[in-house]
Coordinates of C-alpha atoms in Angstrom, one line a residue:
M286 CA -16.2 -1.8 -30.2
F287 CA -19.5 -2.6 -31.4
K288 CA -21.4 -1.3 -34.6
D289 CA -23.9 1.2 -34.9
E290 CA -26.2 -0.9 -36.1
Q291 CA -25.5 -3.6 -33.9
L292 CA -26.3 -1.0 -30.6
S293 CA -29.6 0.0 -32.6
S294 CA -30.8 -3.5 -32.8
I295 CA -29.5 -4.0 -28.6
A296 CA -31.1 -0.6 -27.8
K297 CA -34.4 -2.4 -29.2
V298 CA -34.6 -6.0 -27.2
R299 CA -33.3 -4.4 -23.8
E300 CA -37.1 -2.0 -24.4
E301 CA -38.7 -4.8 -25.4
W302 CA -37.6 -6.9 -22.3
E303 CA -38.0 -4.0 -20.1
L304 CA -41.9 -3.9 -21.1
T305 CA -42.6 -7.7 -21.4
V306 CA -40.4 -9.6 -19.2
L307 CA -38.7 -7.2 -16.3
R308 CA -41.6 -4.9 -15.9
P309 CA -44.2 -7.6 -14.6
I310 CA -41.2 -9.3 -12.4
M311 CA -41.0 -5.8 -11.0
E312 CA -44.4 -4.9 -9.8
R313 CA -44.3 -8.6 -8.3
W314 CA -41.1 -8.4 -7.0
P315 CA -39.3 -5.3 -5.6
E316 CA -36.2 -4.9 -5.8
R317 CA -34.3 -5.0 -2.4
K318 CA -33.3 -1.0 -2.1
E319 CA -34.2 2.3 -4.6
E320 CA -31.1 2.3 -5.8
F321 CA -27.4 0.2 -5.5
L322 CA -24.1 1.9 -5.0
T323 CA -20.9 1.0 -4.7
Q324 CA -19.1 1.2 -1.4
S325 CA -17.6 4.7 -2.8
G326 CA -20.8 5.8 -4.5
H327 CA -20.6 4.6 -8.1
P328 CA -24.0 3.9 -8.9
V329 CA -24.8 0.2 -10.1
K330 CA -27.1 -0.8 -12.4
R331 CA -29.9 -3.3 -13.3
V332 CA -28.2 -5.1 -16.2
Y333 CA -25.0 -4.0 -18.4
T334 CA -24.7 -4.2 -21.5
P335 CA -22.6 -3.1 -24.8
E336 CA -24.1 0.4 -24.6
D337 CA -22.7 1.3 -21.2
I338 CA -19.2 1.0 -23.1
A339 CA -20.0 1.7 -26.6
D340 CA -17.1 4.2 -27.0
K341 CA -14.8 1.8 -26.5
D342 CA -11.7 1.0 -28.5
Y343 CA -10.9 -2.1 -27.5
V344 CA -7.1 -1.5 -28.5
R345 CA -6.9 1.9 -27.3
D346 CA -8.7 1.4 -23.4
I347 CA -8.4 -2.5 -23.2
S348 CA -6.1 -4.2 -25.2
F349 CA -3.3 -7.1 -24.3
P350 CA -1.8 -7.7 -20.8
G351 CA 1.4 -6.3 -20.6
W352 CA 0.8 -3.7 -23.2
Y353 CA -0.2 -0.1 -23.4
P354 CA -2.1 1.1 -21.6
F355 CA -1.6 -2.3 -18.9
T356 CA -5.7 -2.2 -18.2
R357 CA -5.2 -5.8 -18.1
G358 CA -1.8 -6.1 -16.2
V359 CA 2.0 -5.9 -16.8
F360 CA 2.9 -9.3 -17.5
P361 CA 1.5 -10.7 -20.9
T362 CA 1.2 -14.1 -19.3
G363 CA -0.2 -12.9 -15.8
Y364 CA 0.3 -15.7 -13.0
R365 CA 0.8 -18.4 -14.8
A366 CA 4.9 -17.8 -15.7
S367 CA 4.8 -16.6 -12.0
L368 CA 2.9 -16.6 -9.1
W369 CA 2.8 -12.8 -6.9
T370 CA 4.5 -12.6 -4.3
R371 CA 3.3 -13.7 -0.7
R372 CA 4.6 -11.4 1.4
L373 CA 3.3 -11.1 5.2
I374 CA 3.8 -7.9 7.0
T375 CA 5.5 -8.8 10.1
G376 CA 7.2 -7.3 13.2
L377 CA 6.6 -8.1 16.9
A378 CA 8.2 -7.8 20.7
T379 CA 12.2 -7.9 19.1
P380 CA 14.3 -8.2 16.7
E381 CA 15.1 -11.9 18.0
E382 CA 11.4 -12.5 17.9
T383 CA 10.6 -11.4 14.9
N384 CA 13.3 -12.9 13.2
K385 CA 12.0 -16.2 14.5
R386 CA 8.5 -15.3 12.9
L387 CA 10.3 -14.8 9.9
K388 CA 12.3 -17.4 9.8
Y389 CA 9.0 -19.4 10.2
L390 CA 6.8 -18.1 7.8
I391 CA 9.7 -18.3 4.8
E392 CA 9.4 -22.5 6.3
Q393 CA 5.9 -22.4 5.3
G394 CA 6.2 -20.9 1.8
Q395 CA 6.4 -17.1 2.2
T396 CA 7.9 -16.1 -0.8
G397 CA 9.2 -12.5 0.9
L398 CA 10.0 -10.0 3.4
N399 CA 7.7 -7.6 4.4
I400 CA 9.1 -6.0 7.9
I401 CA 7.2 -3.5 10.1
F402 CA 8.0 -1.2 12.8
D403 CA 6.9 -0.5 15.9
N404 CA 5.4 2.9 17.2
P405 CA 8.8 4.5 18.8
T406 CA 11.2 3.4 15.6
T407 CA 8.0 4.6 13.0
N408 CA 8.6 8.2 14.7
C409 CA 12.2 7.9 15.2
L410 CA 12.3 7.7 18.7
D411 CA 15.2 5.5 20.5
S412 CA 13.4 2.3 22.4
D413 CA 14.5 4.0 25.9
N414 CA 13.2 7.4 25.0
P415 CA 10.9 8.5 28.1
L416 CA 8.0 8.8 25.5
C417 CA 8.1 5.5 24.5
E418 CA 7.4 3.3 27.7
G419 CA 5.2 1.1 27.8
E420 CA 5.3 1.1 23.5
V421 CA 8.2 -1.0 22.5
G422 CA 7.5 -3.7 20.2
R423 CA 3.7 -3.7 20.7
D424 CA 3.3 -2.6 17.4
G425 CA 6.1 -3.7 15.2
V426 CA 9.6 -4.3 15.7
P427 CA 12.1 -1.8 17.6
C428 CA 14.8 -1.1 15.3
D429 CA 17.8 1.3 17.4
T430 CA 20.6 0.7 15.6
L431 CA 22.3 -1.3 13.1
R432 CA 22.6 -4.4 15.3
D433 CA 18.4 -4.7 15.5
V434 CA 18.7 -5.2 11.5
E435 CA 21.4 -7.7 12.5
V436 CA 19.8 -9.6 14.4
I437 CA 16.4 -9.1 12.2
M438 CA 17.8 -10.7 9.0
D439 CA 20.1 -13.0 10.7
G440 CA 20.9 -16.3 9.1
I441 CA 18.1 -15.0 6.3
D442 CA 20.1 -14.9 2.8
M443 CA 20.5 -11.0 1.3
R444 CA 20.5 -11.6 -1.9
Q445 CA 18.0 -14.1 -1.9
V446 CA 14.9 -12.3 -0.4
S447 CA 13.2 -9.7 -1.5
T448 CA 12.7 -7.4 1.9
S449 CA 10.3 -4.9 2.2
I450 CA 10.6 -2.3 4.7
I451 CA 7.7 -0.4 6.3
H452 CA 9.6 3.0 7.0
S453 CA 9.7 6.6 5.6
G454 CA 13.0 8.7 4.6
P455 CA 16.9 7.0 4.6
F456 CA 17.0 6.2 7.9
I457 CA 15.9 1.9 8.4
L458 CA 17.3 1.7 4.7
S459 CA 20.9 2.9 5.5
M460 CA 21.0 0.3 8.3
Y461 CA 20.4 -2.3 6.0
L462 CA 22.6 -1.3 3.6
A463 CA 25.2 -0.7 5.9
L464 CA 24.6 -4.7 6.7
A465 CA 24.9 -5.8 3.7
E466 CA 28.8 -3.8 3.2
K467 CA 29.3 -5.7 6.3
R468 CA 28.4 -9.3 4.8
G469 CA 30.1 -8.6 2.1
V470 CA 26.9 -8.2 -0.4
P471 CA 27.5 -6.1 -3.7
F472 CA 24.1 -3.5 -3.5
G473 CA 23.7 -4.3 -7.3
E474 CA 22.3 -7.8 -6.0
L475 CA 20.0 -6.8 -3.1
R476 CA 16.1 -6.7 -4.2
G477 CA 13.5 -5.1 -2.1
T478 CA 11.3 -2.1 -1.4
L479 CA 11.2 0.9 1.1
Q480 CA 8.3 2.8 1.7
N481 CA 9.3 5.8 1.8
D482 CA 6.2 8.1 1.2
V483 CA 6.7 11.1 3.7
L484 CA 3.3 12.4 1.7
S485 CA 1.1 10.1 2.8
Q486 CA 2.7 9.6 6.3
Y487 CA 2.1 13.2 7.0
Y488 CA -1.5 12.7 6.9
T489 CA -2.3 9.3 7.9
V490 CA -0.1 9.7 11.3
N491 CA -0.7 12.8 12.0
M492 CA 3.5 13.3 12.5
S493 CA 6.7 14.4 10.0
V494 CA 9.6 14.0 11.8
L495 CA 11.3 16.9 9.9
G496 CA 9.2 19.8 8.0
L497 CA 7.1 18.2 5.3
R498 CA 9.4 19.3 2.1
D499 CA 12.6 18.7 3.8
G500 CA 11.1 15.3 4.4
F501 CA 10.1 15.4 0.7
R502 CA 13.2 16.2 -0.3
L503 CA 15.2 13.5 1.7
S504 CA 12.8 10.7 0.9
A505 CA 13.8 11.9 -3.3
D506 CA 17.5 11.6 -2.0
V507 CA 16.8 8.3 -1.1
V508 CA 15.2 7.2 -4.7
E509 CA 18.2 9.0 -6.5
Y510 CA 20.5 7.7 -3.9
C511 CA 18.9 3.5 -4.6
R512 CA 18.8 4.8 -9.0
K513 CA 22.2 5.0 -8.9
H514 CA 23.9 2.4 -6.3
V515 CA 20.9 0.0 -5.5
P516 CA 19.4 -0.6 -8.9
R517 CA 17.3 -3.8 -8.1
W518 CA 15.8 -1.5 -5.4
N519 CA 12.0 -0.2 -5.3
P520 CA 13.2 3.0 -3.2
I521 CA 9.8 4.4 -2.5
S522 CA 6.4 2.8 -2.5
F523 CA 3.3 5.2 -3.1
V524 CA 1.1 4.3 -0.6
G525 CA -2.5 3.7 -1.3
Y526 CA -3.7 1.9 1.7
Q527 CA -3.6 4.2 4.6
I528 CA -5.7 6.7 2.3
R529 CA -8.1 3.4 2.6
E530 CA -7.7 2.8 6.0
A531 CA -8.7 6.4 7.3
G532 CA -11.9 6.2 5.0
S533 CA -11.1 7.3 1.5
T534 CA -13.1 6.1 -1.8
A535 CA -11.6 3.8 -4.2
A536 CA -10.6 6.7 -6.5
Q537 CA -9.5 9.0 -3.5
E538 CA -7.1 6.0 -3.0
I539 CA -5.4 6.2 -6.4
A540 CA -5.5 9.5 -7.2
F541 CA -3.7 10.8 -3.9
A542 CA -1.3 7.6 -4.5
I543 CA -0.5 9.1 -7.9
G544 CA -0.5 12.4 -6.8
S545 CA 2.0 12.1 -4.4
A546 CA 4.0 9.6 -7.4
V547 CA 3.7 12.7 -9.8
A548 CA 5.2 15.3 -7.0
Y549 CA 7.9 12.8 -6.7
S550 CA 8.6 12.5 -10.2
E551 CA 8.6 16.5 -10.7
E552 CA 10.8 16.7 -8.2
L553 CA 13.4 14.1 -9.3
V554 CA 13.1 15.8 -13.4
G555 CA 14.0 19.2 -11.8
R556 CA 17.2 17.5 -10.4
G557 CA 18.2 16.5 -13.6
M558 CA 17.3 13.3 -13.9
D559 CA 15.9 11.6 -17.0
V560 CA 12.2 9.8 -16.2
D561 CA 13.5 7.1 -17.4
D562 CA 16.3 6.9 -15.1
F563 CA 14.3 6.5 -12.1
A564 CA 10.4 5.5 -13.4
T565 CA 10.8 1.8 -13.8
R566 CA 11.5 1.4 -10.2
L567 CA 8.6 3.3 -8.4
S568 CA 6.0 1.1 -7.3
F569 CA 2.4 1.7 -5.5
M570 CA 0.6 -0.1 -2.2
F571 CA -2.7 -0.2 -2.0
N572 CA -6.1 -1.1 -0.5
C573 CA -8.5 -3.8 -1.0
H574 CA -11.6 -3.6 1.1
N575 CA -14.6 -5.2 0.9
D576 CA -16.6 -4.6 -2.2
F577 CA -15.2 -7.1 -5.0
F578 CA -15.8 -5.9 -8.3
E579 CA -15.0 -1.9 -7.3
E580 CA -11.8 -3.3 -6.3
I581 CA -11.0 -5.1 -9.0
C582 CA -11.7 -2.0 -11.0
K583 CA -9.9 0.4 -9.3
L584 CA -6.8 -1.5 -9.8
R585 CA -7.1 -2.2 -13.6
A586 CA -7.9 2.0 -13.5
A587 CA -5.6 2.4 -11.5
R588 CA -2.7 0.8 -14.0
R589 CA -4.1 2.4 -17.6
L590 CA -4.3 6.2 -15.5
W591 CA -0.9 5.3 -14.5
A592 CA 0.2 4.5 -17.7
R593 CA -1.2 7.3 -19.4
I594 CA 0.2 9.9 -17.4
M595 CA 3.8 8.7 -17.5
K596 CA 3.3 8.6 -21.7
E597 CA 1.7 11.5 -21.9
R598 CA 2.8 13.9 -19.2
F599 CA 6.3 13.0 -18.5
G600 CA 7.2 11.8 -22.0
A601 CA 8.6 8.7 -20.8
R602 CA 9.7 6.4 -23.2
N603 CA 10.9 3.1 -22.1
P604 CA 7.6 0.8 -21.8
L605 CA 8.6 -0.4 -18.4
S606 CA 8.2 3.6 -17.0
W607 CA 4.7 2.9 -17.8
L608 CA 4.0 -0.2 -15.6
L609 CA 2.3 0.5 -12.5
R610 CA 3.9 -2.4 -10.4
F611 CA 1.8 -2.8 -6.9
H612 CA 1.1 -4.4 -3.7
V613 CA -2.0 -4.9 -2.2
Q614 CA -2.8 -5.5 1.3
T615 CA -5.7 -6.8 2.6
A616 CA -8.4 -3.6 4.4
G617 CA -7.2 -3.6 8.0
S618 CA -10.0 -1.4 9.1
S619 CA -12.9 -4.1 7.7
L620 CA -11.5 -6.8 10.2
T621 CA -14.4 -6.8 13.7
A622 CA -13.6 -7.4 17.2
Q623 CA -17.3 -9.2 16.7
Q624 CA -17.5 -12.4 15.0
P625 CA -13.7 -12.1 14.3
I626 CA -13.7 -16.0 12.4
N627 CA -15.7 -14.0 10.1
N628 CA -12.7 -11.8 9.1
I629 CA -11.1 -15.1 8.0
I630 CA -13.5 -14.8 4.7
R631 CA -13.7 -10.7 3.8
T632 CA -9.7 -11.6 4.3
T633 CA -10.5 -14.2 1.5
I634 CA -12.8 -11.8 -0.9
Q635 CA -10.6 -8.9 -0.9
A636 CA -7.5 -10.8 -1.8
M637 CA -9.0 -12.5 -4.5
A638 CA -10.6 -9.2 -5.8
A639 CA -6.7 -8.3 -5.3
V640 CA -5.3 -11.4 -7.7
L641 CA -8.2 -10.5 -10.3
G642 CA -7.0 -7.1 -10.2
G643 CA -3.7 -8.4 -11.0
T644 CA -1.3 -7.4 -8.3
N645 CA 2.5 -8.1 -8.2
S646 CA 2.6 -8.9 -4.3
L647 CA 0.3 -9.3 -1.5
H648 CA -0.1 -9.7 2.2
T649 CA -3.2 -10.7 3.8
N650 CA -4.5 -9.5 7.2
S651 CA -4.8 -12.6 10.0
M652 CA -8.3 -13.0 11.5
D653 CA -6.8 -11.2 14.8
E654 CA -5.7 -8.2 14.2
C655 CA -8.1 -6.3 15.0
Y656 CA -7.1 -7.4 18.3
A657 CA -3.0 -7.5 18.0
L658 CA -0.4 -8.5 16.3
P659 CA -1.0 -11.7 14.5
S660 CA -0.7 -14.8 16.9
E661 CA 1.2 -17.7 15.2
Y662 CA -2.0 -19.7 13.9
A663 CA -3.6 -16.5 12.7
A664 CA -0.8 -15.3 10.3
R665 CA -0.5 -19.1 9.1
T666 CA -3.9 -19.3 8.3
A667 CA -3.9 -15.6 6.8
L668 CA -0.7 -17.3 4.1
R669 CA -3.0 -20.6 3.9
T670 CA -5.6 -18.0 2.3
Q671 CA -3.2 -17.1 -0.3
Q672 CA -1.9 -20.1 -1.4
I673 CA -5.0 -21.9 -1.4
I674 CA -6.2 -18.9 -4.1
A675 CA -3.1 -20.0 -6.1
Y676 CA -3.2 -23.7 -6.4
E677 CA -6.8 -24.3 -5.9
S678 CA -9.0 -22.1 -7.2
G679 CA -7.9 -21.6 -10.5
V680 CA -8.0 -17.4 -10.6
A681 CA -4.2 -17.3 -11.5
N682 CA -4.9 -20.0 -15.1
T683 CA -6.1 -16.7 -17.5
V684 CA -5.1 -13.2 -17.3
D685 CA -7.9 -10.7 -16.3
P686 CA -10.9 -12.8 -16.8
L687 CA -13.2 -10.4 -16.3
A688 CA -12.0 -8.5 -19.2
G689 CA -14.5 -7.3 -21.6
S690 CA -17.5 -7.2 -18.7
Y691 CA -20.0 -4.5 -19.5
F692 CA -20.2 -4.1 -15.6
V693 CA -15.8 -4.1 -15.1
E694 CA -15.3 -2.0 -18.0
R695 CA -17.9 0.6 -17.2
L696 CA -17.1 0.7 -13.6
T697 CA -13.6 0.7 -14.6
D698 CA -14.1 4.5 -17.0
D699 CA -15.9 5.4 -14.5
I700 CA -13.2 4.8 -11.8
E701 CA -10.4 6.2 -13.7
E702 CA -12.4 9.5 -15.1
E703 CA -12.9 10.2 -10.7
A704 CA -9.3 9.8 -10.3
R705 CA -8.6 12.1 -13.1
E706 CA -11.2 14.8 -11.4
I707 CA -9.2 14.6 -8.4
L708 CA -5.7 14.5 -9.9
R709 CA -6.6 18.0 -12.2
K710 CA -8.0 20.1 -9.0
I711 CA -4.3 18.6 -7.3
D712 CA -2.2 20.5 -10.1
E713 CA -4.8 23.8 -9.6
M714 CA -3.4 24.0 -6.6
G715 CA 0.1 23.7 -7.6
G716 CA 0.7 20.0 -6.7
M717 CA 0.7 18.0 -3.9
V718 CA 2.6 19.1 -1.8
A719 CA 0.5 22.5 -2.1
A720 CA -2.2 20.5 -1.7
L721 CA -1.2 19.1 1.5
E722 CA -0.1 22.3 3.2
A723 CA -3.6 23.6 2.4
G724 CA -5.2 20.9 4.6
W725 CA -7.5 20.0 1.2
V726 CA -6.5 16.3 1.0
Q727 CA -7.1 15.8 4.6
R728 CA -10.9 17.4 4.4
E729 CA -11.5 15.4 1.7
I730 CA -11.1 12.1 3.3
V731 CA -12.4 13.0 6.3
R732 CA -15.8 13.8 4.0
S733 CA -15.6 10.5 2.6
A734 CA -14.9 9.2 6.2
N735 CA -18.1 11.1 7.3
E736 CA -20.4 9.9 5.1
Y737 CA -19.2 5.8 5.5
H738 CA -19.8 6.0 9.3
R739 CA -23.2 8.0 8.7
K740 CA -24.1 5.0 6.0
M741 CA -23.2 1.8 8.9
R742 CA -25.2 3.8 11.6
D743 CA -28.0 4.1 9.4
G744 CA -27.7 0.6 8.5
E745 CA -27.4 1.8 4.6
I746 CA -23.9 -0.8 5.1
T747 CA -24.6 -3.7 6.7
V748 CA -21.9 -4.9 8.7
V749 CA -22.1 -8.6 9.5
G750 CA -21.7 -8.8 13.2
V751 CA -22.0 -5.5 13.8
N752 CA -25.0 -4.0 12.7
A753 CA -26.5 -6.8 11.6
F754 CA -26.5 -10.4 12.3
T755 CA -24.9 -10.1 16.0
E756 CA -25.5 -12.8 18.5
E757 CA -25.0 -12.2 22.9
G758 CA -21.4 -12.5 23.7
D759 CA -20.1 -10.8 20.3
E760 CA -18.0 -8.1 22.5
E761 CA -16.1 -11.6 23.9
V762 CA -12.8 -12.9 22.5
P763 CA -12.9 -16.2 21.0
L764 CA -9.1 -16.3 20.4
E765 CA -6.2 -16.8 22.1
I766 CA -4.6 -13.4 21.0
L767 CA -0.6 -12.6 20.8
R768 CA 0.3 -10.3 24.0
I769 CA 3.7 -8.6 24.3
D770 CA 5.5 -9.7 27.3
P771 CA 6.8 -6.7 29.1
A772 CA 10.5 -8.1 29.3
H773 CA 11.0 -7.5 25.9
E774 CA 10.8 -3.8 26.4
A775 CA 13.0 -4.2 29.1
H776 CA 15.4 -6.2 27.1
Q777 CA 15.6 -4.1 24.3
V778 CA 16.2 -1.4 26.1
K779 CA 19.4 -3.0 27.4
M780 CA 20.1 -4.3 23.9
L781 CA 20.6 -0.6 22.9
R782 CA 22.3 0.5 26.2
E783 CA 25.1 -2.6 25.2
V784 CA 25.7 -0.5 21.9
R785 CA 26.2 3.3 23.0
E786 CA 28.8 1.0 25.5
R787 CA 30.4 -0.4 23.0
R788 CA 30.4 1.9 19.8
D789 CA 33.6 4.1 19.0
E790 CA 32.5 7.9 20.3
Q791 CA 34.7 9.6 18.3
A792 CA 33.8 7.6 14.9
L793 CA 30.0 8.2 15.8
R794 CA 30.4 11.9 16.5
R795 CA 32.0 12.6 12.9
A796 CA 29.7 10.5 11.5
L797 CA 26.9 12.6 13.5
D798 CA 28.3 16.0 12.1
K799 CA 28.7 14.9 8.7
V800 CA 25.1 14.4 8.8
K801 CA 24.5 17.6 10.0
E802 CA 26.6 18.8 7.1
D803 CA 25.3 17.4 4.5
A804 CA 21.8 18.2 5.9
S805 CA 22.4 21.5 5.3
A806 CA 24.1 22.0 2.5
H807 CA 21.3 20.1 0.6
R808 CA 23.7 17.6 -0.5
N809 CA 22.1 13.9 -0.7
I810 CA 21.7 12.4 2.7
V811 CA 21.9 8.7 2.5
P812 CA 25.5 8.5 2.2
S813 CA 26.4 10.3 5.3
C814 CA 23.2 8.2 6.5
I815 CA 25.2 4.6 5.8
E816 CA 28.3 5.8 7.5
A817 CA 26.0 7.3 10.6
A818 CA 24.5 3.6 11.1
K819 CA 27.7 1.7 10.6
A820 CA 29.1 3.5 13.5
Y821 CA 25.9 2.2 15.3
A822 CA 24.1 5.5 15.8
S823 CA 20.6 5.2 16.6
I824 CA 17.9 6.4 14.5
E825 CA 16.7 8.9 16.6
E826 CA 20.4 10.1 17.0
I827 CA 20.5 10.6 13.2
S828 CA 17.4 11.9 12.9
G829 CA 17.8 14.2 15.7
A830 CA 21.2 15.2 13.9
M831 CA 18.6 16.0 10.8
K832 CA 16.5 18.1 13.0
E833 CA 19.5 20.1 14.0
A834 CA 20.1 21.0 10.6
L835 CA 16.6 21.6 9.0
G836 CA 13.9 21.8 12.1
A837 CA 11.7 19.5 13.7
G838 CA 8.5 18.7 12.0
K839 CA 5.2 19.9 12.5
E840 CA 2.0 18.2 12.9
S841 CA 0.0 18.1 10.3
K842 CA -2.3 20.7 9.4
D843 CA -5.7 18.8 9.5
A844 CA -4.3 15.6 9.9
F845 CA -5.8 12.4 11.1
I846 CA -4.5 9.2 12.9
C847 CA -5.5 5.9 11.0

């Protein structure tokens, strides 16, 4: 980007500046720290100049938005034509209560649904399973059968909304598709995303409903089915979010998410699919943490890295296959129970970084999520945070406004290079599945998490209200938090048992037998799961049929709960 004589002139002036201006100032007023680092440990220089990006080629490395390698974003006009989707995670108490909250947020200007399920549903257990007592509806919405999806979506036009389903495998998606069929909505008109990344679930929530390789194959079944029958649906979202919440660095977050995407892509190509048949509908979910510039650069680096992998490694020819489209959620792990009002500021900084990094959709955490599910007031405030950024800040008026910053471009390069090196190690181990089975990925994240907490304990990282600027009484809860009435669990169990009493047992048995048959034969599992959902089979019954055919999952080696 710069000629040799320009760089030589810059170096000469820099040396003069260091001698005549910087040194006297440093002698009188030393800097606050000997070394400045990003949250993930990248050294940060005092001043960046063209010398730091001397090897940059503008067209090759930065280029224009909507143009390979998409460093500056996937759309040529950024947010000037359309703002990002404002999508808050919702799920609480019962399907009825969740439906009320979804409708409220739509009225307040939310532009997409993002439904999270409670711990029993995430583990494919029914609400009346004895293991689930006291857990139903506590951290998401319970979803036992098609009846619950019917209630969650009551009065919401499936044609008009984009729905994100935070669940892996074919289970909840099959119920959603069964509801669409019941309403007469063609699958081709449905828009949304299924999280479906069983690999991240395996090593971040310490469980796998099925064995890792079986779960991996069934998630790939969903991708294959949706590309043929639900063409506007994103059938998988590769989740870096949970990786970062567990304590990874920024580079590890994007490397492990992309490593999962590479593994699924290889599996689908191995099934005979052309990469351009599915790559256009792959999506990602990332975290945005507190280090403002590092997070922006991470998202820019991820886009460029994925574009190059798709084009150079997989030989994708369709430019749409090169696009890394992603959702961002602000960092739940950064929320503090002490001085919780501060969480609004943290979330604002993180959301601004996501927007400047070019996110396609965004969830902003509520200030009270360190205590419980968001109250209505806190959820509205989180939505208003996005709306103020969108309509008042001016950051959406130009595309990638930080492009060309010597610091931003250097840090983008450094994060991409670190992520590329991690991917090289994964390839040497035989791919992401093999790296997970060996426990290597888990150990790398634990190492990073331990280092972060050591720094926080030793005061190298400041958390306002926790290890600095504390006050007496900070442990008290100054907010009115949402409390789930235990009666909601009893209601959910009652509804499930009523469904069991009303359904056709013969149709149910035939449907579950077909699930077992298809699972055993390694046929695509989604059609039989849809039929089981239409017969009002419960999520535990459907997963149980698969377990009978394939065997139950085991806890991940060296896994951890985030």
